[in-house]
PDB file of C-alpha atoms in Angstrom:
ATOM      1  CA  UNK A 288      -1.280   6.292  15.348  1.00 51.00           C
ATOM      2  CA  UNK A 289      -2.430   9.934  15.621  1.00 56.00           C
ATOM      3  CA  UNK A 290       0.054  12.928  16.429  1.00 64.00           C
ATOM      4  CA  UNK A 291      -1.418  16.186  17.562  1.00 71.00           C
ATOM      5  CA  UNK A 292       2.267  18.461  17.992  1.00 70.00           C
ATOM      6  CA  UNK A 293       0.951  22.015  19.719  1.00 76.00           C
ATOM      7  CA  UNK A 294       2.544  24.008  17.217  1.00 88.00           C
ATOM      8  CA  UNK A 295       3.486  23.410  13.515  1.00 96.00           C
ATOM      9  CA  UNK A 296       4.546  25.465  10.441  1.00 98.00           C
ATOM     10  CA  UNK A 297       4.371  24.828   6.557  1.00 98.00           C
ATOM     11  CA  UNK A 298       5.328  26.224   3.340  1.00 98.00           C
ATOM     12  CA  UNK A 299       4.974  25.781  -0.424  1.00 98.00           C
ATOM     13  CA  UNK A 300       7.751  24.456  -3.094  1.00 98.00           C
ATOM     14  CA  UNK A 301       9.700  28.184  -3.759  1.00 98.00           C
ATOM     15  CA  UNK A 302       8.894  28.991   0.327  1.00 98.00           C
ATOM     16  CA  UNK A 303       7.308  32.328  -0.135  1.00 98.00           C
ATOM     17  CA  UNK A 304       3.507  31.248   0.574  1.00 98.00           C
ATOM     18  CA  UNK A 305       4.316  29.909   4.838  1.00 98.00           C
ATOM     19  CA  UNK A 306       2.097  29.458   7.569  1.00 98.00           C
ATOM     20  CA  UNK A 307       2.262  28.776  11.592  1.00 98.00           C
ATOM     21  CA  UNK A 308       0.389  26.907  13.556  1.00 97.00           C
ATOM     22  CA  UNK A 309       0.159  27.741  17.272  1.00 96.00           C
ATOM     23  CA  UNK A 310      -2.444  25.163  18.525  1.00 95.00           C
ATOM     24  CA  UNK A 311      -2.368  21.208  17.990  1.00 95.00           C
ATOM     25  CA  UNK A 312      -4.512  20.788  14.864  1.00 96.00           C
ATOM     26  CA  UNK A 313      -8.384  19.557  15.833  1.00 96.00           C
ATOM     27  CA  UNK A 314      -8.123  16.193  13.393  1.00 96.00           C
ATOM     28  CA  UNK A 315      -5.610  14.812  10.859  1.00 96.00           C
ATOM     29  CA  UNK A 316      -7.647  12.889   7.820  1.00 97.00           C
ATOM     30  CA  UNK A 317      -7.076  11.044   4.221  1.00 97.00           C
ATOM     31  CA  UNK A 318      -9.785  12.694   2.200  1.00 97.00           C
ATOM     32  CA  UNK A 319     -10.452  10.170  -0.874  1.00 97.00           C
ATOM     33  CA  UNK A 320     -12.989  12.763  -2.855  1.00 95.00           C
ATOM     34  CA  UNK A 321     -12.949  13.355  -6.411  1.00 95.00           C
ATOM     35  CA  UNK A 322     -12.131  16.872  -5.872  1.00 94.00           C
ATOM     36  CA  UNK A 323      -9.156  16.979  -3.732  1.00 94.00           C
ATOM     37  CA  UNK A 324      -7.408  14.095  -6.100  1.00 96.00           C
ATOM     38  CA  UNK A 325      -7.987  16.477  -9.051  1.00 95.00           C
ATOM     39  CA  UNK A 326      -6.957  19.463  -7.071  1.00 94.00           C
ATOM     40  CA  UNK A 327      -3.524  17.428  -5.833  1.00 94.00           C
ATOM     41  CA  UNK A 328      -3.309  15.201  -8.930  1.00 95.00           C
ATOM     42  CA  UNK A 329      -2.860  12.868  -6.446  1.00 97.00           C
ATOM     43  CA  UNK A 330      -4.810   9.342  -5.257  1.00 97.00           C
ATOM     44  CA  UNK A 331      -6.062  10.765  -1.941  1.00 97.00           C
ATOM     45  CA  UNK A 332      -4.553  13.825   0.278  1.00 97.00           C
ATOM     46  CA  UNK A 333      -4.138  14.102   3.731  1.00 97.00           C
ATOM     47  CA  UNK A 334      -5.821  17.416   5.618  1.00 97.00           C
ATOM     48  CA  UNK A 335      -5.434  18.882   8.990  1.00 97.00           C
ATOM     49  CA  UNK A 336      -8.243  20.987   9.874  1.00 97.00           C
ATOM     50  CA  UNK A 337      -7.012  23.663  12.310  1.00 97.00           C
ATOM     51  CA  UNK A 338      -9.238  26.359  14.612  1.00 97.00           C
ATOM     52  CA  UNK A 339      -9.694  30.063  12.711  1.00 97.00           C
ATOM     53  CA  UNK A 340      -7.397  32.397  15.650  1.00 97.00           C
ATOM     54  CA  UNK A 341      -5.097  29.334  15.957  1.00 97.00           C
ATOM     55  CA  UNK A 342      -2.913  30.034  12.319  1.00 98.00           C
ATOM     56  CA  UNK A 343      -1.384  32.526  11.048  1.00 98.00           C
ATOM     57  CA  UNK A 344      -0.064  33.406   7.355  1.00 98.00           C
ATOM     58  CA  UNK A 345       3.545  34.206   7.891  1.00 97.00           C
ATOM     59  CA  UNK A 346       5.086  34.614   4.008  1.00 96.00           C
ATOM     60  CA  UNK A 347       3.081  36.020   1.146  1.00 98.00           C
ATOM     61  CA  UNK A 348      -0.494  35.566   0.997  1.00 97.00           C
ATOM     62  CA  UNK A 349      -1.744  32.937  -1.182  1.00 98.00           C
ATOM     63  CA  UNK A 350      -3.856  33.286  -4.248  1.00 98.00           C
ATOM     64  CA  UNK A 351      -7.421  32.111  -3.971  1.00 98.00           C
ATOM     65  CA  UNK A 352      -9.348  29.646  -6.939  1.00 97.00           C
ATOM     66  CA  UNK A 353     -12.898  29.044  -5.879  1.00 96.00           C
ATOM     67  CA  UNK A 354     -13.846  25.296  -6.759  1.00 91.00           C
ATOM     68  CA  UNK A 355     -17.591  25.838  -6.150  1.00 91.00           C
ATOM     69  CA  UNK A 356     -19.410  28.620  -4.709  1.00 92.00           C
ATOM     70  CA  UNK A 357     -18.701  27.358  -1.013  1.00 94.00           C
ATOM     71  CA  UNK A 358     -15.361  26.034  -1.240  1.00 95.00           C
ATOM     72  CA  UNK A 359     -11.792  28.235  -1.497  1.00 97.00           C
ATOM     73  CA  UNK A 360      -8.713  26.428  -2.693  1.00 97.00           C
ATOM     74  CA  UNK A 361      -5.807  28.602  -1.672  1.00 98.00           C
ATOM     75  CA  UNK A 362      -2.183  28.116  -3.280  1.00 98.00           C
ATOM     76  CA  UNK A 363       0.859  29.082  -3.961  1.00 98.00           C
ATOM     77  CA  UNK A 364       0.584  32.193  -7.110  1.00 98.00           C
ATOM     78  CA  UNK A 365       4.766  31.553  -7.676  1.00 98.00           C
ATOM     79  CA  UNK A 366       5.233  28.065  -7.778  1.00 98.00           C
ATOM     80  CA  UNK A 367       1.543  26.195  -7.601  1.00 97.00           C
ATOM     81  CA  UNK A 368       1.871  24.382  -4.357  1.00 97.00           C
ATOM     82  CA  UNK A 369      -1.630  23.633  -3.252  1.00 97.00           C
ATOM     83  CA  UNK A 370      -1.465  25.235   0.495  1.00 98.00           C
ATOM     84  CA  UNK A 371      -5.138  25.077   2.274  1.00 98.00           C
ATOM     85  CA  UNK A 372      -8.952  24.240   1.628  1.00 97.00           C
ATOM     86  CA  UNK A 373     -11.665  26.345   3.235  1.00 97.00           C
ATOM     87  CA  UNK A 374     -15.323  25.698   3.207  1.00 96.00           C
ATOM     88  CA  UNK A 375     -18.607  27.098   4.512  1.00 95.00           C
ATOM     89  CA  UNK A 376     -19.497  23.293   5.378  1.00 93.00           C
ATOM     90  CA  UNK A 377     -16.311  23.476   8.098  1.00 94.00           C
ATOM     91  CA  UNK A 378     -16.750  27.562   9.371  1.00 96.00           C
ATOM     92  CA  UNK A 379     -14.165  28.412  11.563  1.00 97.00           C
ATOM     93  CA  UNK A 380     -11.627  26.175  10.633  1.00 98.00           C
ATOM     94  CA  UNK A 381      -8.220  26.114   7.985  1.00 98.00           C
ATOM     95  CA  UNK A 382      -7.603  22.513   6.442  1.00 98.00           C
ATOM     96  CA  UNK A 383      -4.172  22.462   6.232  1.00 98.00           C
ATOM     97  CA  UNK A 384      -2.233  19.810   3.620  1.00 98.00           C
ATOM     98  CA  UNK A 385      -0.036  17.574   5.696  1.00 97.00           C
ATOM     99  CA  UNK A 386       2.816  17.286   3.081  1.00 97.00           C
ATOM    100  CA  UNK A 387       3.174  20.817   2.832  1.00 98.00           C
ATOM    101  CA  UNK A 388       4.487  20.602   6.983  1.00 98.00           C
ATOM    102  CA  UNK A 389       8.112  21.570   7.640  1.00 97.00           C
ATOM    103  CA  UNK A 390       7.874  18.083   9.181  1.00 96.00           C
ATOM    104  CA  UNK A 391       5.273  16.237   7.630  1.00 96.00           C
ATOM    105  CA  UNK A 392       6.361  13.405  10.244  1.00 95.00           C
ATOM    106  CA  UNK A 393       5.080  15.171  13.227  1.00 95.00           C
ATOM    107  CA  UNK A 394       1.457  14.328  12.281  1.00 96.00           C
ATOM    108  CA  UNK A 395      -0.342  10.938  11.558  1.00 95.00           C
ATOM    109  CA  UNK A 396      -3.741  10.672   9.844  1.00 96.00           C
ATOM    110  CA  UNK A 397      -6.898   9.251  12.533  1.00 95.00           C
ATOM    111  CA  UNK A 398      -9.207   8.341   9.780  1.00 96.00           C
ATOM    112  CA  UNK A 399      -9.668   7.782   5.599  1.00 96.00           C
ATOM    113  CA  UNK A 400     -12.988  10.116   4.609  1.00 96.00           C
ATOM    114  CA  UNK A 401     -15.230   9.733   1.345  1.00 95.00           C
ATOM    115  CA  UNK A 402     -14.650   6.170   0.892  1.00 96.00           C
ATOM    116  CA  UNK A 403     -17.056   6.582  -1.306  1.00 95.00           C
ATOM    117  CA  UNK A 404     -15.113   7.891  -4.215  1.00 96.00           C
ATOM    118  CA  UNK A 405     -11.654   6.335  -3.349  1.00 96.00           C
ATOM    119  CA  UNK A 406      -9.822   4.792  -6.048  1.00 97.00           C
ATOM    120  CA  UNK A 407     -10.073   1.285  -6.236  1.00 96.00           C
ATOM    121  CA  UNK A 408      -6.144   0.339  -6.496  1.00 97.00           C
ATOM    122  CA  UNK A 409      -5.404   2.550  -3.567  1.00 96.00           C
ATOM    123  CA  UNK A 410      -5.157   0.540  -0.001  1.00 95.00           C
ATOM    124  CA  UNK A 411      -6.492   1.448   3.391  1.00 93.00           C
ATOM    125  CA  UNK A 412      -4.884   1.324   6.511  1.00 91.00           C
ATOM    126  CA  UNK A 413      -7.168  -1.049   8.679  1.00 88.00           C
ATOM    127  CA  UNK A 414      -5.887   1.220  11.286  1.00 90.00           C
ATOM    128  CA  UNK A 415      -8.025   3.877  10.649  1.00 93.00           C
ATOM    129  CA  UNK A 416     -11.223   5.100  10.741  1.00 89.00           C
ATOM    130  CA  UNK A 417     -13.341   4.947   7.886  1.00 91.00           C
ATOM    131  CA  UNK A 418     -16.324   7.246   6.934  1.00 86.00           C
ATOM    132  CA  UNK A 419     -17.649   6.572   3.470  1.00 85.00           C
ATOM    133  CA  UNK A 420     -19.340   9.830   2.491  1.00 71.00           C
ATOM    134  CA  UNK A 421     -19.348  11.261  -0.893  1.00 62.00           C
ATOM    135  CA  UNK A 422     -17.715  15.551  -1.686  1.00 61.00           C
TER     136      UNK A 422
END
């Protein structure tokens, strides 16, 4: 089910925050934590987490809101489109959100992380990995 492409790009809603990917990204995952559903407004998001080197910003920059003293939430400043997640727990690495792909197609998520806290209506793919976990 997984889909690595070697090179992917992204942008937000108005287009002005992009960025390019030059490498396949290392792992493609559903994260189900209490944080990134508040920070998406959404049941569960979908990351790629891609090498530091490997990306590159190639629009404006985005603006930065620090969720907790080790994590950076980067977005869009124009239009609010939630671009990338950074964290000291995952140095030298850019988590990427999949819908925010110019082809959100070309990748496939491997696993479901932080079981722990998914919501209860929300269904699993048996065909994935699961890692319970809790953000």
């Amino acid at each position: 089910m997984s889909r690595k492409p070697a090179s992917l790009s992204g942008r937000c809603l108005c287009g002005a925050v992009r960025f390019a990917c030059s490498a396949a990204p290392r792992w493609v995952v559903n994260c189900h934590c209490d944080s990134c559903r508040r920070n998406c407004s959404a049941p569960y998001t979908t990351f790629l987490g891609v090498a530091d080197g490997a990306w590159r910003w190639t629009g404006a920059d985005p603006a930065v809101y620090r969720s907790s003293p080790w994590v950076q939430r980067l977005f869009c400043p124009t239009c609010g489109s939630q671009m990338a997640f950074l964290s000291e727990r995952w140095p030298g690495e850019i988590h990427f959100y999949a819908a925010s792909l110019d082809d959100p197609d070309a990748v496939a998520p491997e696993a479901d992380v932080y079981l722990a806290e998914k919501l209860s209506w929300v269904h699993r793919d048996d065909r994935l990995t699961g890692h319970e976990g809790s953000g």
